[in-house]
Amino acid sequence: MKKVAFFWFRRDLRLEDNTGLYHALESGYPVVPVFIFDEKILKELEPTDKRVEFIYNTILKLDQNLKNYNSSLLIKYGDPVKIWAGLLNEFDSAGIYLNNDYEPYAIERDEKIKDLFISKGLLFFSFKDQVIFEKNEIIKKDNTPYTVFTPYKNKWLATLSTNPVKQYDTLDKFNFFYKKKFDFPSLKDIGFKKTGFQFPPPVFPVEKIVHYHKTRDFPALDATTYLGLHFRFGTISIREAVSLALLENATWLNELVWREFFMMILYHFPSVVHQSFKEKYNNINWINSETDLNKWCNGMTGFPLVDAGMRQLNETGFMHNRVRMVTASFLTKNLLIDWRWGENYFAKKLLDFELSSNNGNWQWAASTGCDAVPYFRIFNPELQLKRFDPELKYVKKWVPEYDTKDYPEPILDISFSRKRALLAYKQNQVVKGDLSFLSLY
């Protein structure tokens, strides 16, 4: 039996400009492409989870493309460690190629896979692919990670200027895939159902990117790129995205750098998954009203911009970025509900859910994270509505009963809730001076 090399698709579901795949195809061994539906992750999801359907549709297209080269994708379902142990019994393998992941569970899982291959004297190669810079490539002079965005961004840009983006041309190497037709399971076989949802295509909307800095804050314009889903699952190349951003729009590039900043915060400080980055905010006296949480989740708070955002999320799996900030601020500060509750809800609903960005942005809004908005900055949903949706086009699209007797009254007084939030955050600090100006009565 001829030796083969494995390539393990994970968050890099594309054939083009894929770092690990490029090196696998360069190895000299026929490459067996593998995708594993991880049962530990899938068992937490609803059978109609759109993200699983997106992954399924994407790998089905990968498989169809591989058929042009008399190859196919080997699909497995279960525990990755057990699956790889089985595959090593089934194939005469030289080793495995994959791309790095930075989430705590993924790091632990990959270490087990690495130990498995090395224990058998096999090759294990892992590459940088979903970011431009990783791990300790962007750190301070004292070799510690940045925890403030602006100096991180400045170092990131300076490093990029001397290390231009390199893309990997895999197109002329596809004949090196292992020649075999593997069975392809149905979505039902892995316990999920089709929804028929129309996902945004993996293409760069250049016109939107060019005007991004002018239009991104106005949800009624529908001017965002909808590329978060594709960055999350690697159906587009981050290197191609950054190359385009450098040419077309510095503001959009800034957002791509934020993504990497939060990813490296998670890598260096994995405790943020469960705790506040700023330890002094670990003991905020949250109210955590489940009644208020349900009203927020269902878009029934009586605050139109908040409700429109939540209904858009529930129906489409997407929410406009400006509205994400408003809804998160409203939950954590006006309702005084633990940011982890909101983070968890977004994790279930967002098509583009990415642990690092979701956690980073929720902690940013709640003022508990690194380089977060100050605790006393509380978005006023009424003023945000007047500024960013003055003609109510966005609100009326998602809240059709707005301005009728069917729409609920506001569930709280904004002025009161702001004072309450300031007091709650203050009580978690050592504060000197008179706080009587914060009196709630």
CSV table of C-alpha atoms in Angstrom, one decimal:
chain,number,residue,atom,x,y,z
A,1,MET,CA,0.0,0.0,0.0
A,2,LYS,CA,1.4,3.4,-1.0
A,3,LYS,CA,1.9,5.8,1.8
A,4,VAL,CA,-0.4,8.8,2.0
A,5,ALA,CA,-0.5,12.1,3.8
A,6,PHE,CA,-3.7,13.4,5.4
A,7,PHE,CA,-5.0,16.9,5.2
A,8,TRP,CA,-7.6,17.7,7.9
A,9,PHE,CA,-10.1,20.4,6.9
A,10,ARG,CA,-11.4,22.4,9.8
A,11,ARG,CA,-11.8,26.2,9.7
A,12,ASP,CA,-10.3,26.4,6.2
A,13,LEU,CA,-13.1,25.0,3.9
A,14,ARG,CA,-11.6,25.9,0.6
A,15,LEU,CA,-9.1,24.5,-1.9
A,16,GLU,CA,-7.5,27.7,-3.0
A,17,ASP,CA,-4.9,29.6,-1.0
A,18,ASN,CA,-4.9,27.1,1.8
A,19,THR,CA,-1.6,27.0,3.7
A,20,GLY,CA,-1.7,23.5,5.2
A,21,LEU,CA,-3.3,22.0,2.1
A,22,TYR,CA,-0.5,23.6,-0.1
A,23,HIS,CA,2.2,22.0,2.0
A,24,ALA,CA,0.4,18.6,2.1
A,25,LEU,CA,0.2,18.7,-1.7
A,26,GLU,CA,3.9,19.5,-1.8
A,27,SER,CA,4.8,16.6,0.4
A,28,GLY,CA,5.2,14.0,-2.4
A,29,TYR,CA,2.5,11.8,-0.9
A,30,PRO,CA,-1.0,11.3,-2.3
A,31,VAL,CA,-3.2,13.5,-0.1
A,32,VAL,CA,-6.3,12.1,1.6
A,33,PRO,CA,-8.6,15.1,2.4
A,34,VAL,CA,-10.6,14.5,5.6
A,35,PHE,CA,-13.4,16.4,7.4
A,36,ILE,CA,-14.7,15.3,10.8
A,37,PHE,CA,-18.0,16.3,12.3
A,38,ASP,CA,-17.0,16.6,15.9
A,39,GLU,CA,-19.7,15.0,18.0
A,40,LYS,CA,-18.7,17.0,21.1
A,41,ILE,CA,-19.5,20.2,19.2
A,42,LEU,CA,-22.6,19.0,17.3
A,43,LYS,CA,-24.4,17.5,20.3
A,44,GLU,CA,-24.8,21.0,21.7
A,45,LEU,CA,-26.6,22.3,18.7
A,46,GLU,CA,-30.3,22.2,17.5
A,47,PRO,CA,-31.1,19.9,14.6
A,48,THR,CA,-31.9,22.9,12.4
A,49,ASP,CA,-28.7,24.8,13.2
A,50,LYS,CA,-28.0,26.7,10.0
A,51,ARG,CA,-24.2,26.7,10.5
A,52,VAL,CA,-24.1,22.9,10.2
A,53,GLU,CA,-26.1,23.1,7.0
A,54,PHE,CA,-23.6,25.7,5.7
A,55,ILE,CA,-20.7,23.5,6.6
A,56,TYR,CA,-22.4,20.5,4.9
A,57,ASN,CA,-23.2,22.5,1.7
A,58,THR,CA,-19.6,23.8,1.6
A,59,ILE,CA,-17.9,20.4,2.0
A,60,LEU,CA,-20.3,18.9,-0.5
A,61,LYS,CA,-19.0,21.5,-3.0
A,62,LEU,CA,-15.5,20.6,-2.0
A,63,ASP,CA,-16.2,17.0,-2.7
A,64,GLN,CA,-17.7,17.8,-6.1
A,65,ASN,CA,-14.6,19.8,-7.0
A,66,LEU,CA,-12.4,16.9,-5.9
A,67,LYS,CA,-14.2,14.5,-8.2
A,68,ASN,CA,-12.8,16.5,-11.1
A,69,TYR,CA,-9.4,15.1,-10.0
A,70,ASN,CA,-10.7,11.5,-9.4
A,71,SER,CA,-10.6,12.2,-5.6
A,72,SER,CA,-13.2,12.8,-2.9
A,73,LEU,CA,-13.5,14.0,0.7
A,74,LEU,CA,-13.4,11.4,3.5
A,75,ILE,CA,-16.2,12.4,5.9
A,76,LYS,CA,-16.3,11.1,9.5
A,77,TYR,CA,-18.5,11.7,12.5
A,78,GLY,CA,-17.5,11.2,16.2
A,79,ASP,CA,-14.5,11.8,18.5
A,80,PRO,CA,-11.6,13.2,16.4
A,81,VAL,CA,-9.0,11.3,18.5
A,82,LYS,CA,-10.7,8.0,18.1
A,83,ILE,CA,-11.3,8.7,14.4
A,84,TRP,CA,-7.7,9.4,13.7
A,85,ALA,CA,-6.6,6.3,15.6
A,86,GLY,CA,-8.9,4.3,13.3
A,87,LEU,CA,-7.6,6.0,10.2
A,88,LEU,CA,-4.0,5.2,11.1
A,89,ASN,CA,-5.0,1.5,11.1
A,90,GLU,CA,-6.8,1.9,7.8
A,91,PHE,CA,-4.1,3.7,5.8
A,92,ASP,CA,-0.4,3.5,5.6
A,93,SER,CA,0.2,7.2,6.5
A,94,ALA,CA,3.3,9.3,6.4
A,95,GLY,CA,1.6,12.0,8.6
A,96,ILE,CA,-0.9,14.7,8.8
A,97,TYR,CA,-1.1,18.4,7.7
A,98,LEU,CA,-3.5,20.9,9.2
A,99,ASN,CA,-3.9,24.6,10.0
A,100,ASN,CA,-3.7,26.1,13.4
A,101,ASP,CA,-6.7,26.9,15.6
A,102,TYR,CA,-6.5,29.1,18.7
A,103,GLU,CA,-9.6,28.2,20.8
A,104,PRO,CA,-8.9,26.3,24.0
A,105,TYR,CA,-10.8,23.2,23.0
A,106,ALA,CA,-9.2,23.1,19.6
A,107,ILE,CA,-5.7,23.5,21.1
A,108,GLU,CA,-6.3,20.6,23.6
A,109,ARG,CA,-7.8,18.4,20.8
A,110,ASP,CA,-4.9,19.1,18.4
A,111,GLU,CA,-2.3,18.3,21.1
A,112,LYS,CA,-3.9,14.9,21.5
A,113,ILE,CA,-3.8,14.3,17.7
A,114,LYS,CA,-0.2,15.5,17.6
A,115,ASP,CA,0.7,13.1,20.4
A,116,LEU,CA,-1.0,10.2,18.6
A,117,PHE,CA,0.9,10.8,15.3
A,118,ILE,CA,4.3,11.4,16.9
A,119,SER,CA,3.9,8.3,19.2
A,120,LYS,CA,3.7,6.3,15.9
A,121,GLY,CA,6.7,8.0,14.4
A,122,LEU,CA,4.6,9.9,11.9
A,123,LEU,CA,4.8,13.5,10.7
A,124,PHE,CA,2.6,16.2,12.2
A,125,PHE,CA,2.6,19.6,10.5
A,126,SER,CA,0.4,22.6,11.5
A,127,PHE,CA,0.4,25.9,9.8
A,128,LYS,CA,-0.9,29.5,10.2
A,129,ASP,CA,-3.8,30.1,7.9
A,130,GLN,CA,-6.8,31.9,9.4
A,131,VAL,CA,-4.8,35.0,10.5
A,132,ILE,CA,-2.0,37.1,9.1
A,133,PHE,CA,-0.1,37.1,12.4
A,134,GLU,CA,-0.4,34.6,15.3
A,135,LYS,CA,0.8,33.6,18.7
A,136,ASN,CA,3.9,35.6,19.5
A,137,GLU,CA,4.4,37.3,16.2
A,138,ILE,CA,2.8,40.6,17.4
A,139,ILE,CA,4.0,41.2,21.0
A,140,LYS,CA,5.4,44.0,23.0
A,141,LYS,CA,9.1,44.7,23.5
A,142,ASP,CA,9.0,42.9,26.9
A,143,ASN,CA,7.7,39.8,25.0
A,144,THR,CA,4.2,40.0,26.6
A,145,PRO,CA,1.0,40.1,24.5
A,146,TYR,CA,-0.7,43.4,23.7
A,147,THR,CA,-4.0,44.0,25.6
A,148,VAL,CA,-4.8,47.4,24.1
A,149,PHE,CA,-5.9,47.5,20.5
A,150,THR,CA,-4.2,50.6,19.0
A,151,PRO,CA,-0.6,49.7,19.8
A,152,TYR,CA,-1.4,46.1,18.7
A,153,LYS,CA,-2.7,47.5,15.4
A,154,ASN,CA,0.3,49.8,14.9
A,155,LYS,CA,2.7,46.9,15.5
A,156,TRP,CA,0.5,44.6,13.2
A,157,LEU,CA,0.7,47.2,10.4
A,158,ALA,CA,4.4,47.8,10.8
A,159,THR,CA,5.1,44.1,10.7
A,160,LEU,CA,3.0,43.7,7.7
A,161,SER,CA,4.9,46.4,5.8
A,162,THR,CA,8.1,44.4,6.1
A,163,ASN,CA,6.4,41.0,5.7
A,164,PRO,CA,4.1,41.2,2.7
A,165,VAL,CA,1.1,38.9,2.5
A,166,LYS,CA,2.0,35.6,0.8
A,167,GLN,CA,-0.7,33.6,-0.9
A,168,TYR,CA,-0.4,29.9,-1.7
A,169,ASP,CA,-1.2,28.7,-5.2
A,170,THR,CA,-2.7,25.3,-4.9
A,171,LEU,CA,-4.5,25.1,-8.2
A,172,ASP,CA,-1.8,23.4,-10.1
A,173,LYS,CA,-1.3,20.7,-7.5
A,174,PHE,CA,-4.8,19.1,-7.3
A,175,ASN,CA,-3.7,16.0,-9.2
A,176,PHE,CA,-1.8,15.0,-6.1
A,177,PHE,CA,-5.0,14.2,-4.2
A,178,TYR,CA,-5.5,10.5,-3.3
A,179,LYS,CA,-7.5,8.8,-6.0
A,180,LYS,CA,-10.6,7.2,-4.4
A,181,LYS,CA,-14.3,7.7,-4.1
A,182,PHE,CA,-15.5,7.9,-0.5
A,183,ASP,CA,-19.1,7.7,0.5
A,184,PHE,CA,-20.7,11.1,1.4
A,185,PRO,CA,-23.2,11.0,4.2
A,186,SER,CA,-26.5,12.9,4.2
A,187,LEU,CA,-27.2,15.8,6.5
A,188,LYS,CA,-29.8,13.5,8.2
A,189,ASP,CA,-27.1,10.9,8.8
A,190,ILE,CA,-25.3,13.3,11.2
A,191,GLY,CA,-28.6,14.3,12.9
A,192,PHE,CA,-29.4,17.6,11.2
A,193,LYS,CA,-32.1,18.9,8.9
A,194,LYS,CA,-32.1,21.1,5.9
A,195,THR,CA,-33.6,24.6,6.3
A,196,GLY,CA,-33.2,25.9,2.8
A,197,PHE,CA,-31.6,29.1,4.1
A,198,GLN,CA,-29.9,31.2,1.5
A,199,PHE,CA,-26.3,31.9,2.7
A,200,PRO,CA,-24.3,34.9,1.4
A,201,PRO,CA,-21.8,33.9,-1.3
A,202,PRO,CA,-18.1,33.7,-0.6
A,203,VAL,CA,-17.2,36.7,-2.7
A,204,PHE,CA,-15.9,40.1,-1.8
A,205,PRO,CA,-18.5,42.8,-2.3
A,206,VAL,CA,-15.9,45.4,-3.5
A,207,GLU,CA,-18.4,48.2,-3.9
A,208,LYS,CA,-19.5,47.9,-0.2
A,209,ILE,CA,-15.9,47.6,0.9
A,210,VAL,CA,-14.9,50.8,-0.9
A,211,HIS,CA,-17.6,52.8,0.9
A,212,TYR,CA,-17.4,50.9,4.1
A,213,HIS,CA,-16.2,53.8,6.2
A,214,LYS,CA,-19.1,56.0,5.2
A,215,THR,CA,-22.0,53.5,5.4
A,216,ARG,CA,-21.2,50.8,8.0
A,217,ASP,CA,-23.0,52.5,10.9
A,218,PHE,CA,-26.4,52.7,9.2
A,219,PRO,CA,-28.3,49.4,9.4
A,220,ALA,CA,-31.0,50.4,6.9
A,221,LEU,CA,-28.4,50.7,4.2
A,222,ASP,CA,-27.5,47.0,4.3
A,223,ALA,CA,-24.0,48.1,3.6
A,224,THR,CA,-21.9,45.5,5.5
A,225,THR,CA,-20.1,42.7,3.7
A,226,TYR,CA,-21.7,39.6,5.3
A,227,LEU,CA,-18.3,37.9,5.2
A,228,GLY,CA,-18.1,37.0,8.9
A,229,LEU,CA,-19.5,33.6,8.2
A,230,HIS,CA,-16.8,33.0,5.5
A,231,PHE,CA,-14.0,34.1,7.8
A,232,ARG,CA,-15.4,31.9,10.5
A,233,PHE,CA,-15.3,28.7,8.4
A,234,GLY,CA,-12.4,29.7,6.0
A,235,THR,CA,-14.4,29.7,2.8
A,236,ILE,CA,-12.5,32.8,1.8
A,237,SER,CA,-8.8,33.5,2.4
A,238,ILE,CA,-7.8,36.1,5.0
A,239,ARG,CA,-4.8,36.9,3.0
A,240,GLU,CA,-6.9,37.8,0.0
A,241,ALA,CA,-9.1,39.8,2.2
A,242,VAL,CA,-6.2,41.8,3.7
A,243,SER,CA,-4.7,42.4,0.3
A,244,LEU,CA,-8.0,43.8,-0.9
A,245,ALA,CA,-8.4,45.9,2.3
A,246,LEU,CA,-5.0,47.5,1.8
A,247,LEU,CA,-6.0,48.6,-1.6
A,248,GLU,CA,-9.6,49.7,-0.9
A,249,ASN,CA,-10.5,50.7,2.7
A,250,ALA,CA,-8.5,51.3,5.9
A,251,THR,CA,-11.6,51.1,8.0
A,252,TRP,CA,-12.4,47.6,6.8
A,253,LEU,CA,-8.8,46.6,7.3
A,254,ASN,CA,-9.1,47.9,10.9
A,255,GLU,CA,-12.0,45.5,11.5
A,256,LEU,CA,-9.9,42.6,10.2
A,257,VAL,CA,-7.2,43.5,12.7
A,258,TRP,CA,-9.7,43.6,15.5
A,259,ARG,CA,-10.6,40.1,14.6
A,260,GLU,CA,-7.0,39.0,15.0
A,261,PHE,CA,-6.6,41.0,18.2
A,262,PHE,CA,-9.4,39.2,19.9
A,263,MET,CA,-8.2,35.8,18.5
A,264,MET,CA,-4.8,36.4,20.1
A,265,ILE,CA,-6.4,37.6,23.4
A,266,LEU,CA,-8.2,34.3,23.5
A,267,TYR,CA,-5.0,32.4,22.7
A,268,HIS,CA,-2.9,34.2,25.4
A,269,PHE,CA,-5.7,34.5,28.0
A,270,PRO,CA,-8.0,31.5,27.6
A,271,SER,CA,-9.6,32.3,31.0
A,272,VAL,CA,-11.7,35.0,29.2
A,273,VAL,CA,-14.0,32.3,28.0
A,274,HIS,CA,-15.6,32.1,31.5
A,275,GLN,CA,-14.2,35.1,33.4
A,276,SER,CA,-14.0,38.9,32.9
A,277,PHE,CA,-10.6,40.0,31.5
A,278,LYS,CA,-10.7,42.7,34.1
A,279,GLU,CA,-10.9,40.7,37.3
A,280,LYS,CA,-12.4,43.6,39.3
A,281,TYR,CA,-15.6,43.1,37.3
A,282,ASN,CA,-15.9,39.4,38.2
A,283,ASN,CA,-18.3,40.2,41.0
A,284,ILE,CA,-20.7,42.7,39.5
A,285,ASN,CA,-24.1,42.5,41.3
A,286,TRP,CA,-26.1,41.4,38.2
A,287,ILE,CA,-29.9,41.5,38.4
A,288,ASN,CA,-30.1,38.6,35.9
A,289,SER,CA,-33.9,38.8,35.4
A,290,GLU,CA,-35.0,35.9,33.2
A,291,THR,CA,-38.1,37.7,32.3
A,292,ASP,CA,-36.1,40.7,31.0
A,293,LEU,CA,-33.7,38.3,29.2
A,294,ASN,CA,-36.6,36.7,27.4
A,295,LYS,CA,-38.0,40.0,26.3
A,296,TRP,CA,-34.6,41.0,25.0
A,297,CYS,CA,-34.1,37.7,23.2
A,298,ASN,CA,-37.5,38.0,21.5
A,299,GLY,CA,-37.2,41.6,20.6
A,300,MET,CA,-40.0,42.8,22.9
A,301,THR,CA,-38.2,45.4,25.1
A,302,GLY,CA,-40.1,48.4,23.8
A,303,PHE,CA,-36.9,49.9,22.5
A,304,PRO,CA,-37.2,49.8,18.7
A,305,LEU,CA,-33.5,49.6,17.7
A,306,VAL,CA,-32.8,46.8,20.3
A,307,ASP,CA,-35.9,44.9,19.2
A,308,ALA,CA,-35.2,45.2,15.5
A,309,GLY,CA,-31.7,43.9,16.0
A,310,MET,CA,-32.8,40.9,18.1
A,311,ARG,CA,-35.5,40.0,15.5
A,312,GLN,CA,-33.1,40.3,12.7
A,313,LEU,CA,-30.7,38.0,14.6
A,314,ASN,CA,-33.4,35.4,15.3
A,315,GLU,CA,-34.7,35.3,11.7
A,316,THR,CA,-31.4,35.6,9.8
A,317,GLY,CA,-28.5,34.6,12.1
A,318,PHE,CA,-27.1,38.1,11.4
A,319,MET,CA,-27.2,41.4,13.2
A,320,HIS,CA,-25.7,44.7,12.0
A,321,ASN,CA,-22.5,45.6,13.9
A,322,ARG,CA,-23.8,49.0,15.2
A,323,VAL,CA,-26.9,47.3,16.5
A,324,ARG,CA,-24.9,44.5,18.1
A,325,MET,CA,-23.2,47.1,20.3
A,326,VAL,CA,-26.5,48.7,21.2
A,327,THR,CA,-28.2,45.5,22.1
A,328,ALA,CA,-25.2,44.3,24.1
A,329,SER,CA,-24.9,47.5,26.0
A,330,PHE,CA,-28.7,47.4,26.7
A,331,LEU,CA,-28.5,43.9,28.1
A,332,THR,CA,-25.5,44.3,30.3
A,333,LYS,CA,-25.9,47.9,31.5
A,334,ASN,CA,-29.5,48.9,31.3
A,335,LEU,CA,-30.9,45.4,32.2
A,336,LEU,CA,-27.8,44.5,34.3
A,337,ILE,CA,-27.8,41.0,33.0
A,338,ASP,CA,-24.4,39.1,33.0
A,339,TRP,CA,-22.6,39.5,29.6
A,340,ARG,CA,-22.1,35.7,29.5
A,341,TRP,CA,-25.9,35.3,29.2
A,342,GLY,CA,-25.9,37.5,26.1
A,343,GLU,CA,-22.7,36.0,24.7
A,344,ASN,CA,-24.3,32.5,25.0
A,345,TYR,CA,-27.4,33.6,23.2
A,346,PHE,CA,-25.4,35.2,20.3
A,347,ALA,CA,-23.3,32.0,20.2
A,348,LYS,CA,-26.4,30.0,19.5
A,349,LYS,CA,-27.9,32.4,16.9
A,350,LEU,CA,-25.0,34.0,15.0
A,351,LEU,CA,-24.1,32.5,11.7
A,352,ASP,CA,-20.7,34.1,12.0
A,353,PHE,CA,-20.2,33.0,15.6
A,354,GLU,CA,-16.5,33.0,16.4
A,355,LEU,CA,-15.6,32.4,20.1
A,356,SER,CA,-12.8,35.0,20.2
A,357,SER,CA,-14.8,37.8,18.5
A,358,ASN,CA,-18.0,37.1,20.3
A,359,ASN,CA,-16.3,37.0,23.7
A,360,GLY,CA,-14.2,40.0,22.9
A,361,ASN,CA,-17.0,42.1,21.7
A,362,TRP,CA,-19.4,41.2,24.6
A,363,GLN,CA,-16.7,42.0,27.1
A,364,TRP,CA,-16.0,45.2,25.2
A,365,ALA,CA,-19.6,46.2,25.5
A,366,ALA,CA,-19.9,45.2,29.1
A,367,SER,CA,-16.6,47.0,30.0
A,368,THR,CA,-15.2,43.9,31.5
A,369,GLY,CA,-12.7,43.1,28.7
A,370,CYS,CA,-9.3,44.3,27.5
A,371,ASP,CA,-9.4,47.8,26.0
A,372,ALA,CA,-13.1,47.8,26.6
A,373,VAL,CA,-15.4,50.8,26.4
A,374,PRO,CA,-15.3,52.6,29.9
A,375,TYR,CA,-18.0,51.4,32.2
A,376,PHE,CA,-19.7,54.8,32.3
A,377,ARG,CA,-20.2,54.8,28.5
A,378,ILE,CA,-23.7,53.4,28.1
A,379,PHE,CA,-25.3,53.4,24.7
A,380,ASN,CA,-28.6,55.2,24.8
A,381,PRO,CA,-30.8,53.1,22.4
A,382,GLU,CA,-33.2,56.1,21.8
A,383,LEU,CA,-30.4,58.4,20.8
A,384,GLN,CA,-28.7,55.7,18.7
A,385,LEU,CA,-32.0,55.2,16.9
A,386,LYS,CA,-32.3,58.9,16.1
A,387,ARG,CA,-28.7,59.0,14.9
A,388,PHE,CA,-28.4,55.8,12.9
A,389,ASP,CA,-31.9,55.0,11.7
A,390,PRO,CA,-33.6,58.5,11.7
A,391,GLU,CA,-36.2,57.5,9.1
A,392,LEU,CA,-37.0,54.2,11.0
A,393,LYS,CA,-36.4,52.1,7.8
A,394,TYR,CA,-34.5,49.4,9.7
A,395,VAL,CA,-36.9,49.4,12.6
A,396,LYS,CA,-40.0,49.2,10.5
A,397,LYS,CA,-38.5,46.3,8.5
A,398,TRP,CA,-38.0,44.2,11.6
A,399,VAL,CA,-40.7,45.6,13.9
A,400,PRO,CA,-43.7,46.1,11.6
A,401,GLU,CA,-46.0,46.7,14.6
A,402,TYR,CA,-43.9,49.6,15.8
A,403,ASP,CA,-46.0,52.7,16.6
A,404,THR,CA,-49.1,50.7,17.0
A,405,LYS,CA,-51.0,49.5,20.2
A,406,ASP,CA,-49.5,46.0,19.6
A,407,TYR,CA,-46.0,47.2,20.3
A,408,PRO,CA,-44.9,46.9,24.0
A,409,GLU,CA,-44.1,49.9,26.2
A,410,PRO,CA,-40.5,50.2,27.2
A,411,ILE,CA,-39.6,47.8,30.0
A,412,LEU,CA,-37.6,50.3,31.9
A,413,ASP,CA,-36.7,53.9,32.3
A,414,ILE,CA,-33.4,54.6,30.5
A,415,SER,CA,-32.3,57.4,32.9
A,416,PHE,CA,-32.9,55.2,36.0
A,417,SER,CA,-31.2,52.2,34.5
A,418,ARG,CA,-28.1,54.2,33.6
A,419,LYS,CA,-27.7,55.4,37.2
A,420,ARG,CA,-28.3,51.9,38.4
A,421,ALA,CA,-25.6,50.5,36.1
A,422,LEU,CA,-23.1,53.2,37.2
A,423,LEU,CA,-23.7,52.3,40.8
A,424,ALA,CA,-23.4,48.5,40.2
A,425,TYR,CA,-20.0,49.0,38.4
A,426,LYS,CA,-18.8,51.4,41.0
A,427,GLN,CA,-19.5,49.1,43.8
A,428,ASN,CA,-17.0,46.6,42.3
A,429,GLN,CA,-14.2,49.1,42.7
A,430,VAL,CA,-12.5,50.8,45.6
A,431,VAL,CA,-14.0,54.2,45.2
A,432,LYS,CA,-13.3,57.3,47.2
A,433,GLY,CA,-15.5,60.4,47.2
A,434,ASP,CA,-19.2,61.2,47.4
A,435,LEU,CA,-21.5,59.0,45.3
A,436,SER,CA,-24.7,60.8,46.2
A,437,PHE,CA,-25.0,62.0,42.7
A,438,LEU,CA,-25.8,58.5,41.7
A,439,SER,CA,-28.8,58.3,44.0
A,440,LEU,CA,-31.6,56.2,42.5
A,441,TYR,CA,-34.3,58.0,44.5
